[in-house]
Amino acid sequence: MVNFEAMDEVHREEVALINHLGSLITTGLDSTPDTNAITAKLYEWVEHTRAHFDSENRMMETHGFPPYPVHRAEHELMLSKIESQQQQWLNEKELNQLAEFIFVVWREWFDAHVKSMDTVTARFLSQVM
Ligand SMILES: [Fe+2]
Ligand SMILES: [Fe+2]
């Protein structure tokens, strides 16, 4: 939680989506993956992430947050990694690779990003909005 409702709400939605996707992946690793369900939930999560990053970028730009370019660059880099994972999944359906990305790479990134960039941004926005 970054104590700024507009951002916390989006983060809660994102975590709910990733938990759902994560349980589809875990079940798939134990038995036969439901590839259609994973594809659909992955799509939903990618679209949500895009909207999430766009909304933060817009608020930072509108309110003149000085380190906006740095925060936006972190979003762009992660979004490109997410998009290539999605492409990997669509082309190869390599579940272990998707699992590694979601459970390790993305999880660590999200945790660190919320604690740093998003927390500093929220502190700024809550003073100017
Ligand atoms: Fe965020
Ligand atoms: Fe962010």
PDB file of C-alpha atoms and ligand atoms in Angstrom:
ATOM      1  CA  MET A   1       0.000   0.000   0.000  1.00  0.00           C
ATOM      2  CA  VAL A   2       1.251   3.457  -0.926  1.00  0.00           C
ATOM      3  CA  ASN A   3      -1.497   5.340   0.975  1.00  0.00           C
ATOM      4  CA  PHE A   4      -2.922   7.005  -2.108  1.00  0.00           C
ATOM      5  CA  GLU A   5      -6.282   5.493  -2.965  1.00  0.00           C
ATOM      6  CA  ALA A   6      -6.167   5.978  -6.745  1.00  0.00           C
ATOM      7  CA  MET A   7      -2.971   3.923  -6.885  1.00  0.00           C
ATOM      8  CA  ASP A   8      -3.727   1.445  -4.097  1.00  0.00           C
ATOM      9  CA  GLU A   9      -6.997   0.480  -5.779  1.00  0.00           C
ATOM     10  CA  VAL A  10      -5.236  -0.305  -9.081  1.00  0.00           C
ATOM     11  CA  HIS A  11      -2.521  -2.257  -7.247  1.00  0.00           C
ATOM     12  CA  ARG A  12      -5.149  -4.351  -5.416  1.00  0.00           C
ATOM     13  CA  GLU A  13      -6.783  -5.194  -8.764  1.00  0.00           C
ATOM     14  CA  GLU A  14      -3.405  -6.081 -10.237  1.00  0.00           C
ATOM     15  CA  VAL A  15      -2.550  -8.407  -7.343  1.00  0.00           C
ATOM     16  CA  ALA A  16      -5.984 -10.086  -7.617  1.00  0.00           C
ATOM     17  CA  LEU A  17      -5.375 -10.720 -11.335  1.00  0.00           C
ATOM     18  CA  ILE A  18      -1.863 -12.049 -10.800  1.00  0.00           C
ATOM     19  CA  ASN A  19      -3.089 -14.335  -7.992  1.00  0.00           C
ATOM     20  CA  HIS A  20      -5.699 -15.769 -10.318  1.00  0.00           C
ATOM     21  CA  LEU A  21      -3.156 -16.189 -13.120  1.00  0.00           C
ATOM     22  CA  GLY A  22      -0.691 -17.682 -10.625  1.00  0.00           C
ATOM     23  CA  SER A  23      -3.172 -20.309  -9.476  1.00  0.00           C
ATOM     24  CA  LEU A  24      -3.917 -21.285 -13.108  1.00  0.00           C
ATOM     25  CA  ILE A  25      -0.159 -21.658 -13.653  1.00  0.00           C
ATOM     26  CA  THR A  26       0.380 -23.667 -10.456  1.00  0.00           C
ATOM     27  CA  THR A  27      -2.483 -26.003 -11.327  1.00  0.00           C
ATOM     28  CA  GLY A  28      -1.085 -26.317 -14.855  1.00  0.00           C
ATOM     29  CA  LEU A  29       2.365 -27.262 -13.547  1.00  0.00           C
ATOM     30  CA  ASP A  30       0.804 -30.056 -11.470  1.00  0.00           C
ATOM     31  CA  SER A  31      -1.463 -31.422 -14.179  1.00  0.00           C
ATOM     32  CA  THR A  32      -2.602 -30.490 -17.700  1.00  0.00           C
ATOM     33  CA  PRO A  33      -2.499 -26.703 -18.177  1.00  0.00           C
ATOM     34  CA  ASP A  34      -5.753 -25.017 -19.141  1.00  0.00           C
ATOM     35  CA  THR A  35      -4.069 -23.065 -21.944  1.00  0.00           C
ATOM     36  CA  ASN A  36      -7.195 -21.133 -22.951  1.00  0.00           C
ATOM     37  CA  ALA A  37      -7.814 -19.967 -19.395  1.00  0.00           C
ATOM     38  CA  ILE A  38      -4.150 -18.982 -18.975  1.00  0.00           C
ATOM     39  CA  THR A  39      -4.165 -17.095 -22.290  1.00  0.00           C
ATOM     40  CA  ALA A  40      -7.328 -15.211 -21.335  1.00  0.00           C
ATOM     41  CA  LYS A  41      -6.145 -14.311 -17.817  1.00  0.00           C
ATOM     42  CA  LEU A  42      -2.713 -13.335 -19.119  1.00  0.00           C
ATOM     43  CA  TYR A  43      -4.357 -11.035 -21.666  1.00  0.00           C
ATOM     44  CA  GLU A  44      -6.528  -9.486 -18.946  1.00  0.00           C
ATOM     45  CA  TRP A  45      -3.490  -8.925 -16.727  1.00  0.00           C
ATOM     46  CA  VAL A  46      -1.385  -7.378 -19.540  1.00  0.00           C
ATOM     47  CA  GLU A  47      -4.228  -4.988 -20.430  1.00  0.00           C
ATOM     48  CA  HIS A  48      -4.650  -4.073 -16.776  1.00  0.00           C
ATOM     49  CA  THR A  49      -0.916  -3.443 -16.415  1.00  0.00           C
ATOM     50  CA  ARG A  50      -0.944  -1.203 -19.477  1.00  0.00           C
ATOM     51  CA  ALA A  51      -3.832   0.861 -18.038  1.00  0.00           C
ATOM     52  CA  HIS A  52      -2.159   0.902 -14.604  1.00  0.00           C
ATOM     53  CA  PHE A  53       1.121   2.283 -15.972  1.00  0.00           C
ATOM     54  CA  ASP A  54      -0.694   4.757 -18.252  1.00  0.00           C
ATOM     55  CA  SER A  55      -2.728   6.147 -15.375  1.00  0.00           C
ATOM     56  CA  GLU A  56       0.359   6.683 -13.200  1.00  0.00           C
ATOM     57  CA  ASN A  57       2.231   8.232 -16.127  1.00  0.00           C
ATOM     58  CA  ARG A  58      -0.666  10.626 -16.820  1.00  0.00           C
ATOM     59  CA  MET A  59      -0.944  11.728 -13.175  1.00  0.00           C
ATOM     60  CA  MET A  60       2.817  12.323 -12.935  1.00  0.00           C
ATOM     61  CA  GLU A  61       2.849  14.292 -16.176  1.00  0.00           C
ATOM     62  CA  THR A  62      -0.240  16.354 -15.315  1.00  0.00           C
ATOM     63  CA  HIS A  63       1.070  17.319 -11.880  1.00  0.00           C
ATOM     64  CA  GLY A  64       4.675  17.883 -12.902  1.00  0.00           C
ATOM     65  CA  PHE A  65       6.335  15.168 -10.827  1.00  0.00           C
ATOM     66  CA  PRO A  66      10.055  15.877 -11.421  1.00  0.00           C
ATOM     67  CA  PRO A  67      11.340  12.249 -11.669  1.00  0.00           C
ATOM     68  CA  TYR A  68       8.486  11.350 -14.047  1.00  0.00           C
ATOM     69  CA  PRO A  69      10.851  10.229 -16.865  1.00  0.00           C
ATOM     70  CA  VAL A  70      12.628   7.767 -14.547  1.00  0.00           C
ATOM     71  CA  HIS A  71       9.392   6.249 -13.259  1.00  0.00           C
ATOM     72  CA  ARG A  72       7.929   6.062 -16.773  1.00  0.00           C
ATOM     73  CA  ALA A  73      11.108   4.362 -18.036  1.00  0.00           C
ATOM     74  CA  GLU A  74      10.713   1.629 -15.390  1.00  0.00           C
ATOM     75  CA  HIS A  75       7.137   1.074 -16.589  1.00  0.00           C
ATOM     76  CA  GLU A  76       8.234   0.891 -20.230  1.00  0.00           C
ATOM     77  CA  LEU A  77      10.992  -1.598 -19.520  1.00  0.00           C
ATOM     78  CA  MET A  78       8.726  -3.899 -17.503  1.00  0.00           C
ATOM     79  CA  LEU A  79       5.897  -3.620 -20.025  1.00  0.00           C
ATOM     80  CA  SER A  80       8.230  -4.722 -22.816  1.00  0.00           C
ATOM     81  CA  LYS A  81       9.313  -7.736 -20.725  1.00  0.00           C
ATOM     82  CA  ILE A  82       5.673  -8.600 -20.022  1.00  0.00           C
ATOM     83  CA  GLU A  83       4.794  -8.306 -23.712  1.00  0.00           C
ATOM     84  CA  SER A  84       7.619 -10.616 -24.753  1.00  0.00           C
ATOM     85  CA  GLN A  85       6.507 -13.168 -22.124  1.00  0.00           C
ATOM     86  CA  GLN A  86       2.990 -12.967 -23.485  1.00  0.00           C
ATOM     87  CA  GLN A  87       4.351 -13.511 -27.000  1.00  0.00           C
ATOM     88  CA  GLN A  88       6.430 -16.444 -25.753  1.00  0.00           C
ATOM     89  CA  TRP A  89       3.315 -17.969 -24.217  1.00  0.00           C
ATOM     90  CA  LEU A  90       1.231 -17.452 -27.379  1.00  0.00           C
ATOM     91  CA  ASN A  91       3.951 -18.944 -29.616  1.00  0.00           C
ATOM     92  CA  GLU A  92       5.442 -21.715 -27.506  1.00  0.00           C
ATOM     93  CA  LYS A  93       3.122 -22.301 -24.516  1.00  0.00           C
ATOM     94  CA  GLU A  94       6.218 -22.796 -22.352  1.00  0.00           C
ATOM     95  CA  LEU A  95       4.593 -22.835 -18.889  1.00  0.00           C
ATOM     96  CA  ASN A  96       7.800 -23.135 -16.835  1.00  0.00           C
ATOM     97  CA  GLN A  97       9.139 -19.983 -18.421  1.00  0.00           C
ATOM     98  CA  LEU A  98       5.906 -18.116 -17.749  1.00  0.00           C
ATOM     99  CA  ALA A  99       5.904 -19.392 -14.157  1.00  0.00           C
ATOM    100  CA  GLU A 100       9.484 -18.228 -13.595  1.00  0.00           C
ATOM    101  CA  PHE A 101       8.628 -14.814 -14.979  1.00  0.00           C
ATOM    102  CA  ILE A 102       5.463 -14.321 -12.910  1.00  0.00           C
ATOM    103  CA  PHE A 103       6.626 -15.883  -9.643  1.00  0.00           C
ATOM    104  CA  VAL A 104      10.182 -14.561  -9.602  1.00  0.00           C
ATOM    105  CA  VAL A 105      10.929 -11.748 -12.065  1.00  0.00           C
ATOM    106  CA  TRP A 106       7.630  -9.890 -11.989  1.00  0.00           C
ATOM    107  CA  ARG A 107       6.970 -10.456  -8.278  1.00  0.00           C
ATOM    108  CA  GLU A 108      10.368  -9.063  -7.251  1.00  0.00           C
ATOM    109  CA  TRP A 109      10.023  -6.147  -9.633  1.00  0.00           C
ATOM    110  CA  PHE A 110       6.511  -5.250  -8.480  1.00  0.00           C
ATOM    111  CA  ASP A 111       7.451  -5.371  -4.826  1.00  0.00           C
ATOM    112  CA  ALA A 112      10.528  -3.174  -5.329  1.00  0.00           C
ATOM    113  CA  HIS A 113       8.737  -0.784  -7.704  1.00  0.00           C
ATOM    114  CA  VAL A 114       5.806  -0.197  -5.341  1.00  0.00           C
ATOM    115  CA  LYS A 115       8.159   0.350  -2.395  1.00  0.00           C
ATOM    116  CA  SER A 116      10.306   2.840  -4.298  1.00  0.00           C
ATOM    117  CA  MET A 117       8.901   4.631  -7.374  1.00  0.00           C
ATOM    118  CA  ASP A 118       5.214   4.277  -6.533  1.00  0.00           C
ATOM    119  CA  THR A 119       5.641   5.228  -2.872  1.00  0.00           C
ATOM    120  CA  VAL A 120       7.578   8.397  -3.700  1.00  0.00           C
ATOM    121  CA  THR A 121       5.104   9.267  -6.454  1.00  0.00           C
ATOM    122  CA  ALA A 122       2.112   8.704  -4.162  1.00  0.00           C
ATOM    123  CA  ARG A 123       3.612  10.966  -1.514  1.00  0.00           C
ATOM    124  CA  PHE A 124       4.017  13.713  -4.111  1.00  0.00           C
ATOM    125  CA  LEU A 125       0.582  13.267  -5.714  1.00  0.00           C
ATOM    126  CA  SER A 126      -1.255  13.182  -2.404  1.00  0.00           C
ATOM    127  CA  GLN A 127       0.142  16.637  -1.673  1.00  0.00           C
ATOM    128  CA  VAL A 128      -0.784  18.196  -5.017  1.00  0.00           C
ATOM    129  CA  MET A 129      -4.114  16.512  -5.867  1.00  0.00           C
TER     130      MET A 129
HETATM  131 FE    FE B   1       1.897   1.226  -9.723  1.00  0.00          FE
HETATM  132 FE    FE B   2       4.624   2.777 -11.096  1.00  0.00          FE
END
